[in-house]
Amino acid sequence: MNPRSRRPGAVRISAPSFPTSPHPSIYRKIAYTFLGLTVVIVIAVLWLTSVKAEVLIKTTRQTVSLDGTVEVAKTPAQGQIPGRVVQGTFEKIQEFFVATSTQATSDTAVNTPVETTQLPDNQVRARGKVRIINEYSKTQPLVRTTRLLTPDNKLYRIDKSISVPPGGEVEVEAYADQTGYDLAIGPSKFTIPGLYEPLQQYIYAISDAPFTVQPISQTEVASTDTVAPQPVGEKVKQSDLDSAEKTLMDVVLARAKTDLATEAGNPENMETVYVVKVVDQKTNATVGQVTESFLSSLKLEVTAVYYSKEDMRALVRSKLRERVPEGNEFLPTEASSASYSLESADLDNEVASIRIKADGSYHLSPNNALLQPSVFAGKSKDEVVTLLHSVDGVESIDIVLHPSWLRNIPSFKDKIKVTVE
């Protein structure tokens, strides 16, 4: 069939066309994609918020030492601390009784007939009376058996304990230390060797009449106020002498501390360094000697340096802190860990040099550059442990990762918590 003929000039009109609607599966794909992205984002957020690392570093306490000097001055200059420097000489003479000593006395007088023939030397003893003269300013006690020495070194002893007032004298019986006729001397002057040597020129003895010999049996018979010439008492032990020395040291040093503090103006809240020098020390007894008591003397030269307690402690802390290596933290120290000794003293200018010996402690600082989270970020657990063990002062490391199955430290430093103990 022939196509329908078109008239000339006629326009062909086709049916209208409209866009077709999308297929429903496209919407589902878009929805699923959006949901998937949301899940991924949520998982990523949960991951980022749950991942973290905790690094616990335990450090060792290390010691830093100080051995140096600091100057103390009445008028401190730069680098000095305020204080006082004073000195004095102190002495004391004291009588001490031998431990567990007993006095031998007798209330019975025995008359012994005297032989008409001359007795041997070893059966007679010279006796006489002496005056103990005290030209010193203080009362002088003397114990029974105190020694008296003649210029030619003949030894005698007094018969009883006496106390001689200043500027006065006391008469007392005396006897020869050894037996024999040759000790029956004439009037003489005696020194008292048991006294502190400078005192011997002021306190001495004089006999105005000759000594006479008597049989030992008569000499040893005591009346109500006379004792036997033989020394009685206990044997002096080293512990007796040591105890006397300690007692004198304590007494003299206590007086020195009081007097020097007064001279320094009784400074409060100040520490003190003392230097004690024994100028002279004497006793009139020896180990093994039999006596009831003895005399001991002690003379000390004491130098005292007073300084501000707080200033010194602050200075010690400062000097110790200066010696702490970089990257470490100084730990508070006790004042008792320091010792002080006087090295030199200028009494005229009141300046003293004190040697300080002190110990302090330090450990790794949390601000140490090697302990920062950024150093560990992104590294494996083993790498961090190896790194920390190479740091001096680290004792132990404990690393906890969240979640626990992680092997590496998070890459973000704000997810890493470092604790230094």
Short mmCIF file of C-alpha atoms in Angstrom, two decimals, residues 22-324:
data_model
loop_
_atom_site.label_atom_id
_atom_site.label_comp_id
_atom_site.label_asym_id
_atom_site.label_seq_id
_atom_site.Cartn_x
_atom_site.Cartn_y
_atom_site.Cartn_z
CA PRO A 22 12.92 6.72 37.67
CA HIS A 23 12.87 3.13 38.60
CA PRO A 24 12.26 2.47 42.37
CA SER A 25 15.61 0.58 42.71
CA ILE A 26 17.56 3.83 42.31
CA TYR A 27 16.05 5.26 45.52
CA ARG A 28 16.93 2.15 47.37
CA LYS A 29 20.55 2.39 46.24
CA ILE A 30 20.80 6.00 47.43
CA ALA A 31 19.27 5.14 50.80
CA TYR A 32 21.58 2.18 51.30
CA THR A 33 24.61 4.26 50.37
CA PHE A 34 23.72 7.01 52.86
CA LEU A 35 23.05 4.45 55.57
CA GLY A 36 26.36 2.75 54.88
CA LEU A 37 28.25 6.03 55.09
CA THR A 38 26.50 6.83 58.37
CA VAL A 39 27.49 3.47 59.82
CA VAL A 40 31.09 3.95 58.70
CA ILE A 41 31.19 7.40 60.28
CA VAL A 42 29.68 6.12 63.53
CA ILE A 43 32.14 3.24 63.62
CA ALA A 44 35.01 5.62 62.92
CA VAL A 45 33.87 7.94 65.71
CA LEU A 46 33.50 5.02 68.12
CA TRP A 47 36.93 3.78 67.10
CA LEU A 48 38.56 7.12 67.59
CA THR A 49 36.92 7.64 70.97
CA SER A 50 37.72 4.14 72.27
CA VAL A 51 41.34 3.83 71.14
CA LYS A 52 43.80 5.03 73.80
CA ALA A 53 47.04 4.11 75.51
CA GLU A 54 48.11 4.44 79.13
CA VAL A 55 51.84 4.46 79.83
CA LEU A 56 52.89 4.15 83.50
CA ILE A 57 56.56 4.90 84.12
CA LYS A 58 58.06 4.18 87.55
CA THR A 59 61.30 5.99 88.23
CA THR A 60 64.16 5.39 90.65
CA ARG A 61 65.23 7.92 93.28
CA GLN A 62 68.75 9.01 92.55
CA THR A 63 71.15 10.79 94.90
CA VAL A 64 72.79 14.16 94.46
CA SER A 65 75.52 15.25 96.90
CA LEU A 66 76.84 18.59 98.08
CA ASP A 67 80.24 19.19 99.65
CA GLY A 68 81.05 22.88 99.80
CA THR A 69 81.44 25.92 102.02
CA VAL A 70 79.35 28.94 102.87
CA GLU A 71 80.35 32.04 104.79
CA VAL A 72 78.51 33.37 107.84
CA ALA A 73 79.06 37.01 108.78
CA LYS A 74 77.80 39.50 111.32
CA THR A 75 77.45 41.99 108.45
CA PRO A 76 76.77 39.72 105.44
CA ALA A 77 77.94 40.64 101.96
CA GLN A 78 76.81 39.13 98.66
CA GLY A 79 76.77 35.33 98.96
CA GLN A 80 77.03 35.31 102.77
CA ILE A 81 74.31 34.57 105.31
CA PRO A 82 73.79 36.52 108.56
CA GLY A 83 75.16 35.18 111.83
CA ARG A 84 77.54 35.69 114.76
CA VAL A 85 81.01 34.32 115.55
CA VAL A 86 82.10 34.31 119.22
CA GLN A 87 84.76 32.52 121.27
CA GLY A 88 85.67 31.99 124.92
CA THR A 89 87.85 29.96 127.31
CA PHE A 90 86.22 28.00 130.14
CA GLU A 91 87.65 25.79 132.89
CA LYS A 92 86.63 23.80 135.96
CA ILE A 93 88.28 21.77 138.73
CA GLN A 94 86.12 19.15 140.46
CA GLU A 95 86.46 16.34 142.99
CA PHE A 96 85.20 12.88 141.98
CA PHE A 97 84.65 9.83 144.17
CA VAL A 98 85.84 6.43 143.02
CA ALA A 99 82.93 4.13 142.24
CA THR A 100 81.90 1.84 145.14
CA SER A 101 84.54 3.41 147.41
CA THR A 102 84.24 2.93 151.16
CA GLN A 103 85.82 4.83 153.97
CA ALA A 104 87.82 2.85 156.48
CA THR A 105 87.33 4.23 159.97
CA SER A 106 88.07 2.94 163.41
CA ASP A 107 86.53 3.90 166.69
CA THR A 108 88.93 1.85 168.79
CA ALA A 109 92.31 3.10 170.01
CA VAL A 110 94.94 0.44 170.54
CA ASN A 111 98.04 1.08 172.61
CA THR A 112 101.05 -0.76 171.32
CA PRO A 113 104.24 -0.79 173.34
CA VAL A 114 107.16 0.92 171.64
CA GLU A 115 110.33 -1.02 171.24
CA THR A 116 113.27 0.50 173.07
CA THR A 117 115.59 -0.50 170.24
CA GLN A 118 115.61 1.32 166.88
CA LEU A 119 113.22 -0.25 164.43
CA PRO A 120 114.14 -1.03 160.82
CA ASP A 121 113.30 1.55 158.10
CA ASN A 122 110.35 -0.45 156.85
CA GLN A 123 108.65 -0.30 160.25
CA VAL A 124 108.63 3.46 160.80
CA ARG A 125 106.89 6.32 159.03
CA ALA A 126 107.49 10.06 159.32
CA ARG A 127 104.57 12.20 160.45
CA GLY A 128 104.01 15.88 161.11
CA LYS A 129 101.68 18.82 160.69
CA VAL A 130 101.38 21.19 157.72
CA ARG A 131 99.44 24.34 157.01
CA ILE A 132 97.57 24.36 153.68
CA ILE A 133 97.55 27.98 152.48
CA ASN A 134 95.06 29.25 149.88
CA GLU A 135 95.94 32.56 148.20
CA TYR A 136 93.44 31.93 145.41
CA SER A 137 90.04 33.61 145.07
CA LYS A 138 87.99 30.41 145.49
CA THR A 139 87.61 27.75 148.17
CA GLN A 140 89.87 24.77 147.50
CA PRO A 141 88.77 21.28 148.61
CA LEU A 142 91.48 18.67 149.16
CA VAL A 143 90.73 15.00 149.71
CA ARG A 144 92.44 12.73 152.19
CA THR A 145 95.72 11.32 150.76
CA THR A 146 96.25 14.46 148.64
CA ARG A 147 99.95 14.51 147.72
CA LEU A 148 102.46 17.05 149.05
CA LEU A 149 105.83 17.30 147.32
CA THR A 150 109.04 18.85 148.71
CA PRO A 151 111.55 20.69 146.50
CA ASP A 152 113.77 17.56 146.58
CA ASN A 153 110.83 15.37 145.44
CA LYS A 154 109.99 13.68 148.74
CA LEU A 155 106.33 12.71 148.78
CA TYR A 156 103.86 13.11 151.65
CA ARG A 157 100.09 12.90 152.00
CA ILE A 158 97.51 14.64 154.15
CA ASP A 159 95.57 12.59 156.69
CA LYS A 160 92.02 13.82 156.07
CA SER A 161 89.85 15.72 153.60
CA ILE A 162 89.75 19.47 154.15
CA SER A 163 88.38 22.61 152.51
CA VAL A 164 90.58 25.71 152.51
CA PRO A 165 88.73 29.05 152.19
CA PRO A 166 90.06 31.78 149.89
CA GLY A 167 92.74 33.83 151.63
CA GLY A 168 92.83 31.36 154.54
CA GLU A 169 94.71 28.30 155.76
CA VAL A 170 93.96 24.96 157.43
CA GLU A 171 96.31 22.85 159.57
CA VAL A 172 96.23 19.13 158.93
CA GLU A 173 98.34 16.11 159.79
CA ALA A 174 100.51 14.62 157.06
CA TYR A 175 102.56 11.46 156.68
CA ALA A 176 105.32 10.21 154.41
CA ASP A 177 104.27 8.20 151.41
CA GLN A 178 107.13 5.74 152.03
CA THR A 179 108.61 4.30 155.23
CA GLY A 180 112.03 5.21 156.57
CA TYR A 181 113.96 7.55 158.84
CA ASP A 182 115.25 9.77 156.02
CA LEU A 183 111.74 11.19 155.47
CA ALA A 184 111.71 12.83 158.91
CA ILE A 185 112.50 16.24 157.39
CA GLY A 186 112.69 19.67 158.96
CA PRO A 187 110.39 22.62 158.25
CA SER A 188 109.71 22.82 154.52
CA LYS A 189 107.44 24.14 151.78
CA PHE A 190 105.37 21.72 149.73
CA THR A 191 103.69 21.98 146.35
CA ILE A 192 100.42 20.14 145.65
CA PRO A 193 101.05 18.34 142.32
CA GLY A 194 97.44 17.20 142.00
CA LEU A 195 96.24 20.77 141.45
CA TYR A 196 95.93 22.46 138.11
CA GLU A 197 99.48 23.72 137.49
CA PRO A 198 98.80 27.50 137.50
CA LEU A 199 97.01 27.06 140.86
CA GLN A 200 100.05 25.51 142.52
CA GLN A 201 101.69 28.90 143.08
CA TYR A 202 98.61 30.10 144.99
CA ILE A 203 97.74 26.95 146.94
CA TYR A 204 100.60 25.21 148.77
CA ALA A 205 101.63 23.74 152.16
CA ILE A 206 104.18 24.70 154.82
CA SER A 207 105.45 22.70 157.82
CA ASP A 208 106.64 24.78 160.75
CA ALA A 209 108.14 21.91 162.77
CA PRO A 210 110.19 18.85 161.85
CA PHE A 211 108.48 15.58 160.98
CA THR A 212 109.12 12.74 163.44
CA VAL A 213 109.19 9.00 162.85
CA GLN A 214 106.76 6.69 164.55
CA PRO A 215 106.39 2.95 164.46
CA ILE A 216 103.97 1.95 161.75
CA SER A 217 101.84 0.08 164.26
CA GLN A 218 101.21 3.32 166.13
CA THR A 219 100.87 5.44 163.02
CA GLU A 220 98.08 3.25 161.70
CA VAL A 221 96.05 3.41 164.92
CA ALA A 222 93.29 5.97 164.49
CA SER A 223 91.72 8.20 167.09
CA THR A 224 88.24 9.66 166.71
CA ASP A 225 89.51 12.20 164.20
CA THR A 226 92.64 10.49 162.87
CA VAL A 227 92.80 7.96 160.07
CA ALA A 228 95.39 5.40 159.19
CA PRO A 229 98.16 6.72 156.97
CA GLN A 230 97.84 3.90 154.50
CA PRO A 231 95.72 4.92 151.48
CA VAL A 232 92.25 3.43 151.70
CA GLY A 233 89.39 3.25 149.29
CA GLU A 234 89.00 1.54 145.93
CA LYS A 235 91.34 1.09 143.02
CA VAL A 236 90.85 3.78 140.40
CA LYS A 237 89.56 2.27 137.17
CA GLN A 238 89.75 3.70 133.68
CA SER A 239 85.96 4.02 133.77
CA ASP A 240 86.30 6.36 136.79
CA LEU A 241 88.66 8.64 134.87
CA ASP A 242 86.49 8.47 131.74
CA SER A 243 83.37 9.30 133.73
CA ALA A 244 85.09 12.28 135.35
CA GLU A 245 86.28 13.49 131.96
CA LYS A 246 82.79 13.22 130.47
CA THR A 247 81.19 14.97 133.45
CA LEU A 248 83.65 17.85 133.25
CA MET A 249 83.20 18.08 129.48
CA ASP A 250 79.41 18.24 129.83
CA VAL A 251 79.52 20.83 132.63
CA VAL A 252 82.13 23.08 131.02
CA LEU A 253 80.56 22.87 127.57
CA ALA A 254 77.08 23.64 128.95
CA ARG A 255 78.43 26.74 130.66
CA ALA A 256 80.29 27.74 127.49
CA LYS A 257 77.12 27.45 125.39
CA THR A 258 75.16 29.59 127.84
CA ASP A 259 77.83 32.28 128.13
CA LEU A 260 78.52 32.44 124.39
CA ALA A 261 74.81 32.67 123.59
CA THR A 262 74.56 35.59 125.99
CA GLU A 263 77.54 37.26 124.34
CA ALA A 264 75.93 36.77 120.92
CA GLY A 265 72.71 38.39 122.13
CA ASN A 266 70.74 35.17 122.73
CA PRO A 267 69.91 34.69 119.03
CA GLU A 268 66.60 32.92 118.47
CA ASN A 269 65.74 30.56 115.61
CA MET A 270 69.41 30.10 114.86
CA GLU A 271 71.46 26.96 114.49
CA THR A 272 74.92 26.73 116.04
CA VAL A 273 78.18 25.08 115.07
CA TYR A 274 80.61 24.59 117.96
CA VAL A 275 84.32 23.91 117.77
CA VAL A 276 85.74 22.66 121.06
CA LYS A 277 89.48 22.64 121.71
CA VAL A 278 90.89 21.03 124.86
CA VAL A 279 93.50 23.48 126.15
CA ASP A 280 94.43 21.52 129.28
CA GLN A 281 93.22 18.41 131.08
CA LYS A 282 94.65 16.96 134.30
CA THR A 283 93.88 14.52 137.09
CA ASN A 284 95.76 13.60 140.26
CA ALA A 285 94.92 9.89 140.03
CA THR A 286 96.13 7.01 137.91
CA VAL A 287 94.56 3.67 137.03
CA GLY A 288 95.18 1.20 139.85
CA GLN A 289 95.79 3.84 142.51
CA VAL A 290 93.90 3.21 145.76
CA THR A 291 91.94 6.24 146.89
CA GLU A 292 88.45 7.35 147.77
CA SER A 293 88.39 10.38 145.51
CA PHE A 294 90.50 12.36 143.09
CA LEU A 295 90.60 15.75 141.42
CA SER A 296 90.24 16.43 137.71
CA SER A 297 90.46 19.69 135.81
CA LEU A 298 89.48 20.68 132.29
CA LYS A 299 90.09 23.83 130.28
CA LEU A 300 88.29 24.35 126.95
CA GLU A 301 88.44 26.92 124.18
CA VAL A 302 85.02 27.02 122.53
CA THR A 303 84.15 28.78 119.28
CA ALA A 304 80.47 29.19 118.40
CA VAL A 305 79.04 30.19 115.04
CA TYR A 306 75.35 31.16 115.01
CA TYR A 307 73.55 31.30 111.67
CA SER A 308 70.02 31.63 110.33
CA LYS A 309 68.40 28.22 110.14
CA GLU A 310 66.04 29.07 107.29
CA ASP A 311 68.69 30.88 105.25
CA MET A 312 71.03 27.90 105.53
CA ARG A 313 68.34 25.38 104.57
CA ALA A 314 67.29 27.47 101.58
CA LEU A 315 70.92 27.72 100.49
CA VAL A 316 71.46 23.97 100.81
CA ARG A 317 68.31 23.22 98.77
CA SER A 318 69.36 25.71 96.12
CA LYS A 319 72.86 24.25 95.80
CA LEU A 320 71.52 20.70 95.62
CA ARG A 321 68.94 21.68 93.00
CA GLU A 322 71.71 23.20 90.86
CA ARG A 323 73.40 19.79 90.73
CA VAL A 324 70.33 17.90 89.45
#
